[in-house]
Short mmCIF file of C-alpha atoms and ligand atoms in Angstrom, two decimals:
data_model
loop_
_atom_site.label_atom_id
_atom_site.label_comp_id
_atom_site.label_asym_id
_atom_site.label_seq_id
_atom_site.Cartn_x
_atom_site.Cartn_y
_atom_site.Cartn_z
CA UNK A 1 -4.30 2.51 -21.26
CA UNK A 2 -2.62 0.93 -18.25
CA UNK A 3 -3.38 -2.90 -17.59
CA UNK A 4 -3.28 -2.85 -13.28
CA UNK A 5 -2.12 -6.14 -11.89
CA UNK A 6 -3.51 -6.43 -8.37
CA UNK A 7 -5.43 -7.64 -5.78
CA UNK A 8 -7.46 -6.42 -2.78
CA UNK A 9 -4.58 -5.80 -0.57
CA UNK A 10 -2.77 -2.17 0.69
CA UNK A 11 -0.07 -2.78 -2.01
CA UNK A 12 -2.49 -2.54 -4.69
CA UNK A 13 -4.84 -0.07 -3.70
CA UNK A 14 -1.87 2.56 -3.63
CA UNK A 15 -1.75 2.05 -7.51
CA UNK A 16 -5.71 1.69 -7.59
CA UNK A 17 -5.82 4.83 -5.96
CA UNK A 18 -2.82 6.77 -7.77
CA UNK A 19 -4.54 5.95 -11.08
CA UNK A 20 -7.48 7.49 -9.94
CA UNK A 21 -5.75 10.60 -8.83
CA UNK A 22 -4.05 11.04 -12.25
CA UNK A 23 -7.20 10.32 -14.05
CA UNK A 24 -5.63 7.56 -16.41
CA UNK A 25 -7.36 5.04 -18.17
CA UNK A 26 -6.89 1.73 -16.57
CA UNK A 27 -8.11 -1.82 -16.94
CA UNK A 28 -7.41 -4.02 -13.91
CA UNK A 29 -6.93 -7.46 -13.92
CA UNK A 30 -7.36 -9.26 -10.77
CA UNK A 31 -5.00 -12.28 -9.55
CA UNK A 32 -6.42 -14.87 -6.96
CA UNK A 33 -3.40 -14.84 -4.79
CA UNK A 34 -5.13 -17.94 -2.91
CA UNK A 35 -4.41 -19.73 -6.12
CA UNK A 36 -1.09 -18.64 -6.63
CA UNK A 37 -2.17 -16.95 -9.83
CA UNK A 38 1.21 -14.28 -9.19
CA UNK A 39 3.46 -17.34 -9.71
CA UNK A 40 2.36 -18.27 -12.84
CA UNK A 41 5.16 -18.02 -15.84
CA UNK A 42 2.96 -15.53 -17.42
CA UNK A 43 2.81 -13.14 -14.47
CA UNK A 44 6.64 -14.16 -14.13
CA UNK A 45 7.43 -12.63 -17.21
CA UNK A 46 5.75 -9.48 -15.80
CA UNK A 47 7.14 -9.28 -12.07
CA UNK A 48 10.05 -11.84 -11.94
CA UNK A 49 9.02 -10.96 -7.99
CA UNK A 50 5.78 -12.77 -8.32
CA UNK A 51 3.71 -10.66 -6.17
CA UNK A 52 0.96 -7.70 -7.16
CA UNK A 53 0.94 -4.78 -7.72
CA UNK A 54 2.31 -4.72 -11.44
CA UNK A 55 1.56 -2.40 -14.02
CA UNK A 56 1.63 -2.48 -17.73
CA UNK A 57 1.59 0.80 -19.91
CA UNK A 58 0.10 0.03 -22.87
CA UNK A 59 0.92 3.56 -24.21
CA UNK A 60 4.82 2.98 -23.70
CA UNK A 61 5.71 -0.11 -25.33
CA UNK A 62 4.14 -2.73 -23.47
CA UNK A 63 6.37 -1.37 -20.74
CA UNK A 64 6.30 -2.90 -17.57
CA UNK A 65 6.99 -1.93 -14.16
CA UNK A 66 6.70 -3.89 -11.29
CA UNK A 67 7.26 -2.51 -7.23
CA UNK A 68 4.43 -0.33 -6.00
CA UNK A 69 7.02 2.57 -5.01
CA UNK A 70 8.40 2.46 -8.71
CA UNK A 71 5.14 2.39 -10.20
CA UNK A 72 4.11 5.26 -8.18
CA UNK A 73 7.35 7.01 -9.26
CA UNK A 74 6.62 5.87 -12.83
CA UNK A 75 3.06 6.95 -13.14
CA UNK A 76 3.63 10.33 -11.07
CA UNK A 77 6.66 10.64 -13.97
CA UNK A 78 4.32 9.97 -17.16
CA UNK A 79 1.63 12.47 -15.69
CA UNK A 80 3.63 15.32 -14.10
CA UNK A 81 1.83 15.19 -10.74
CA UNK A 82 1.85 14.46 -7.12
CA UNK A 83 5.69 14.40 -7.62
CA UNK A 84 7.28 17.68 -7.48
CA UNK A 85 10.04 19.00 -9.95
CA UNK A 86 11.93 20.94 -7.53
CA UNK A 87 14.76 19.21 -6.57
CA UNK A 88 14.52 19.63 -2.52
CA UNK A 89 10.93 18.56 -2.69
CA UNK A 90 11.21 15.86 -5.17
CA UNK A 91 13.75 14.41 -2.50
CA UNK A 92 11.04 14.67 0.36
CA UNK A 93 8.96 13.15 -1.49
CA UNK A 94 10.92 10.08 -2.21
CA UNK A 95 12.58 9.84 1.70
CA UNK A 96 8.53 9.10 2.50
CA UNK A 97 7.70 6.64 -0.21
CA UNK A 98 11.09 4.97 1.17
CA UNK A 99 9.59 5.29 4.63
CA UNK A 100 7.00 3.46 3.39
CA UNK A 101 8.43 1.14 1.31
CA UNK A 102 10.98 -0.02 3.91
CA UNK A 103 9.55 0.64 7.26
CA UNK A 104 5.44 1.07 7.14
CA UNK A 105 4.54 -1.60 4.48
CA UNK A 106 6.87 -4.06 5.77
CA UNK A 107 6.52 -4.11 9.41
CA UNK A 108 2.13 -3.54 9.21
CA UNK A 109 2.47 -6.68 7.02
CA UNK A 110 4.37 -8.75 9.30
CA UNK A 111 2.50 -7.26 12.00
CA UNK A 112 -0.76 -8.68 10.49
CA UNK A 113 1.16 -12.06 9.43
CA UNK A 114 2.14 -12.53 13.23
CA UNK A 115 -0.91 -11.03 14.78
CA UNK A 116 -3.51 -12.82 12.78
CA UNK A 117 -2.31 -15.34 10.28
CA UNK A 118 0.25 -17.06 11.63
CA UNK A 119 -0.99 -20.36 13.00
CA UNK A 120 1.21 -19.96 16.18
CA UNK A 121 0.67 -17.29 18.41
CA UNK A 122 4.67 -16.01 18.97
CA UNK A 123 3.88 -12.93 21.60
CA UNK A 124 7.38 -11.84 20.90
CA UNK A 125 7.00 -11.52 17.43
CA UNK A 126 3.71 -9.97 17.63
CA UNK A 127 5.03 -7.51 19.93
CA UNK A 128 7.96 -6.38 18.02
CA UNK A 129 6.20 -5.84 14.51
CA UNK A 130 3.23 -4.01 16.27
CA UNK A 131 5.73 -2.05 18.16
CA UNK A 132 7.77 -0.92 15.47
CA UNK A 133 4.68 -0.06 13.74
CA UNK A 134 3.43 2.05 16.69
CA UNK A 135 6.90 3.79 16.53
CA UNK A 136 6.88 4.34 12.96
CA UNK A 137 3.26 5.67 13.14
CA UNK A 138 4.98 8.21 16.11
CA UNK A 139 7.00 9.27 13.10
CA UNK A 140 4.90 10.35 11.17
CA UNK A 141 2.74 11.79 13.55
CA UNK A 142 5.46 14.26 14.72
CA UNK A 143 6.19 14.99 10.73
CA UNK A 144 2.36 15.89 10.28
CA UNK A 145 2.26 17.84 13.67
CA UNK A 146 4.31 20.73 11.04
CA UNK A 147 2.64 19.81 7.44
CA UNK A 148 -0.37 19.05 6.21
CA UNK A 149 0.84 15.77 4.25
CA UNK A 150 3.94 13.65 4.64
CA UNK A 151 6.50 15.69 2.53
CA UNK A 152 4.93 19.15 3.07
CA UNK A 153 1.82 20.93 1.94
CA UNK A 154 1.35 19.04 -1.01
CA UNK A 155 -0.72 15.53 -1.29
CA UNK A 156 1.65 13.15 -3.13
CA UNK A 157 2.46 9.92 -3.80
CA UNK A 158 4.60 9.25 -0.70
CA UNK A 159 0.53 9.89 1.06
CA UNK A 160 -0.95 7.63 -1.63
CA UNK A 161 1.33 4.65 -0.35
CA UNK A 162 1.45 4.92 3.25
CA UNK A 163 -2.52 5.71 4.04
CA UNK A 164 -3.57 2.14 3.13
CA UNK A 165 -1.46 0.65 5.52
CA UNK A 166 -2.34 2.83 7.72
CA UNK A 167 -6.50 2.60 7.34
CA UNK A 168 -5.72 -0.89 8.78
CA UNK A 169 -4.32 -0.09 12.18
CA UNK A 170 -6.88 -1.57 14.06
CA UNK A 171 -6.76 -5.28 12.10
CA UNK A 172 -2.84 -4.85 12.66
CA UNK A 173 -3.53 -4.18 16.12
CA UNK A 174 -1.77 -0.83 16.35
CA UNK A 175 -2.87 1.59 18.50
CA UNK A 176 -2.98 5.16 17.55
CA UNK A 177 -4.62 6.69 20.35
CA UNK A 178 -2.90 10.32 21.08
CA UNK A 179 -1.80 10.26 17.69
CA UNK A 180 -3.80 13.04 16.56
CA UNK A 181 -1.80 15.01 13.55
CA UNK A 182 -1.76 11.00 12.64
CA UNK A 183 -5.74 10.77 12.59
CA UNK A 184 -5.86 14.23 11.32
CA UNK A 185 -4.68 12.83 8.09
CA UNK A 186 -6.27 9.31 8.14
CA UNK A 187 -9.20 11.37 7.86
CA UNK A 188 -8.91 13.70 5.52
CA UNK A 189 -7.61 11.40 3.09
CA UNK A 190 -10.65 8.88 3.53
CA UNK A 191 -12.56 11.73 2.20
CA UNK A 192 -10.84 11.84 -0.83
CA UNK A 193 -13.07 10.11 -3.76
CA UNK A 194 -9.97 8.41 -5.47
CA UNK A 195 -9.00 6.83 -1.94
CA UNK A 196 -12.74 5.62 -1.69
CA UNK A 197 -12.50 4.10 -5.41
CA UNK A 198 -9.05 3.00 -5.29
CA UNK A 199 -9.64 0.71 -1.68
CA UNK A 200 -12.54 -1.07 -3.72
CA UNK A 201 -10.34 -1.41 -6.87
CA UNK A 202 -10.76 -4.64 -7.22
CA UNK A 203 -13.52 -4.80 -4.80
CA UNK A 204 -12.79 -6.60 -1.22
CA UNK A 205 -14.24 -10.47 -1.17
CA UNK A 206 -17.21 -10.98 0.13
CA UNK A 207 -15.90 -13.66 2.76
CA UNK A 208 -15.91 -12.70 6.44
CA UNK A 209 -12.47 -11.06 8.28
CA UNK A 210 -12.13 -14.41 9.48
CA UNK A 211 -12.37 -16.87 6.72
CA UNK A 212 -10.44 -14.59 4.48
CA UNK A 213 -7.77 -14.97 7.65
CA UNK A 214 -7.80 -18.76 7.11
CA UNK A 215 -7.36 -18.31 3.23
CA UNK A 216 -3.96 -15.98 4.40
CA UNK A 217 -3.09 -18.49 7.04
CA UNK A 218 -2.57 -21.15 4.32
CA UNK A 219 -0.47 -19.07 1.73
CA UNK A 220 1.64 -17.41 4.48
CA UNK A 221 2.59 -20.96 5.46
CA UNK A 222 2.69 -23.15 2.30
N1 GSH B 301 7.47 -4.65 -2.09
C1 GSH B 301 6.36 -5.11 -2.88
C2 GSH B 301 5.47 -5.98 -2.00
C3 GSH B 301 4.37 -6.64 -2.81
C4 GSH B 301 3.61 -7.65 -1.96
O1 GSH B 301 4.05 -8.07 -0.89
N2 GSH B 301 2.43 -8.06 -2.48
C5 GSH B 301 1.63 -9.07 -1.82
C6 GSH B 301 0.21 -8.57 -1.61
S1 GSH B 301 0.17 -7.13 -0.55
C7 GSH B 301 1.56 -10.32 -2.68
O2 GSH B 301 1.51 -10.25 -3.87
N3 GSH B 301 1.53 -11.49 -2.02
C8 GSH B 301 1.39 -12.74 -2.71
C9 GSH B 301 2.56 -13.65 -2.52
O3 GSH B 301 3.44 -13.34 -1.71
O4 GSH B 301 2.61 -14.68 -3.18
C10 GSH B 301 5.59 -3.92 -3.44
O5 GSH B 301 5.52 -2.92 -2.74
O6 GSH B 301 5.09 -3.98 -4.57
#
């Protein structure tokens, strides 16, 4: 049994949805991030970081592992899939979760900071996230132009991290128009039942885009 620390954000739903994907047992355990509930001691002692996703494996030790790429890497580890064994492709693999980890997730999320959350408009700011995130999207569409998924023919977990950053384009305000190995894959991984469960893992709250924005405003600011 894995305990899932998270929240309805991309960074969690990668987990949400790898733990679908491997078929493991998983109980998840929502934190109101409005209420600072990642900063308590007790989640502390979990993720010194203080921010979801964190997992516990209940199976290991109480071990814990905190950083979505390094759970991803930890879970695709215990289960012997969606990370393969072959050296050269094991290395693919990991060069896209790093993509992800250090270009896609952190430029979408200050593009959505800037763009909507941010209580002053900066144009300059907004411009350069959503611009690097338009470039990094350019990427990735010129990788998928050759293979099916982001490291090659096989769905992995370097997919499983970048797609729900990438869902979000349109509330990030980056355009992918005449990206179309880009959509290509946007698609086909919407289909997938354990991307379905995993963006509703924990389910999204039932306040509108823009009162959940003014929630956001305030912790991205206090
Ligand atoms: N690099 C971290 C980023 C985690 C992260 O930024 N989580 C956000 C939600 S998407 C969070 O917990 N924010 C709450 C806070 O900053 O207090 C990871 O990939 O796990």
């Amino acid at each position: 049994m894995i305990d899932l620390y998270t929240a309805a954000t991309p960074n969690g739903y990668k987990i949400s949805i790898a733990l679908e994907e491997m078929g493991l047992d998983y109980e998840v355990r929502h934190l109101d991030l409005m209420s600072n509930e990642q900063k308590q001691p007790e989640f502390l002692a979990i993720n010194p970081n203080g921010r979801i996703p964190a997992i516990i494996d209940r199976d290991n030790d109480d071990f814990a592992v905190f950083e979505s790429g390094a759970i991803l890497l930890y879970l695709a580890e215990k289960t012997g899939r969606f990370l393969p064994s072959d050296p050269k492709k094991r290395s693919q693999v990991i060069q896209w979760l790093m993509f992800q980890m250090g270009g896609v997730g952190p430029m979408m999320g200050q593009a959505n900071v800037f763009y909507r959350y941010f209580p002053e408009k900066i144009p300059a700011a907004i411009e350069r996230y959503q611009k690097e995130g338009r470039r990094l999207f350019e990427v990735m569409d010129g990788q998928l132009a050759n293979n099916r998924y982001l490291a090659g023919d096989e769905y992995t977990i370097a997919d499983m991290s970048t797609w729900p950053w990438v869902r979000i384009h349109e509330w990030s305000g980056v355009d992918i128009t005449g990206l179309t190995h880009l959509k290509r894959w946007l698609e086909e991984l919407t289909l997938r039942p354990a991307c379905q469960v995993g963006i509703l893992t924990p389910p999204p709250s039932d306040l509108s885009d823009e009162e959940r924005a003014e929630q956001i405003r305030k912790m991205v600011t206090r």
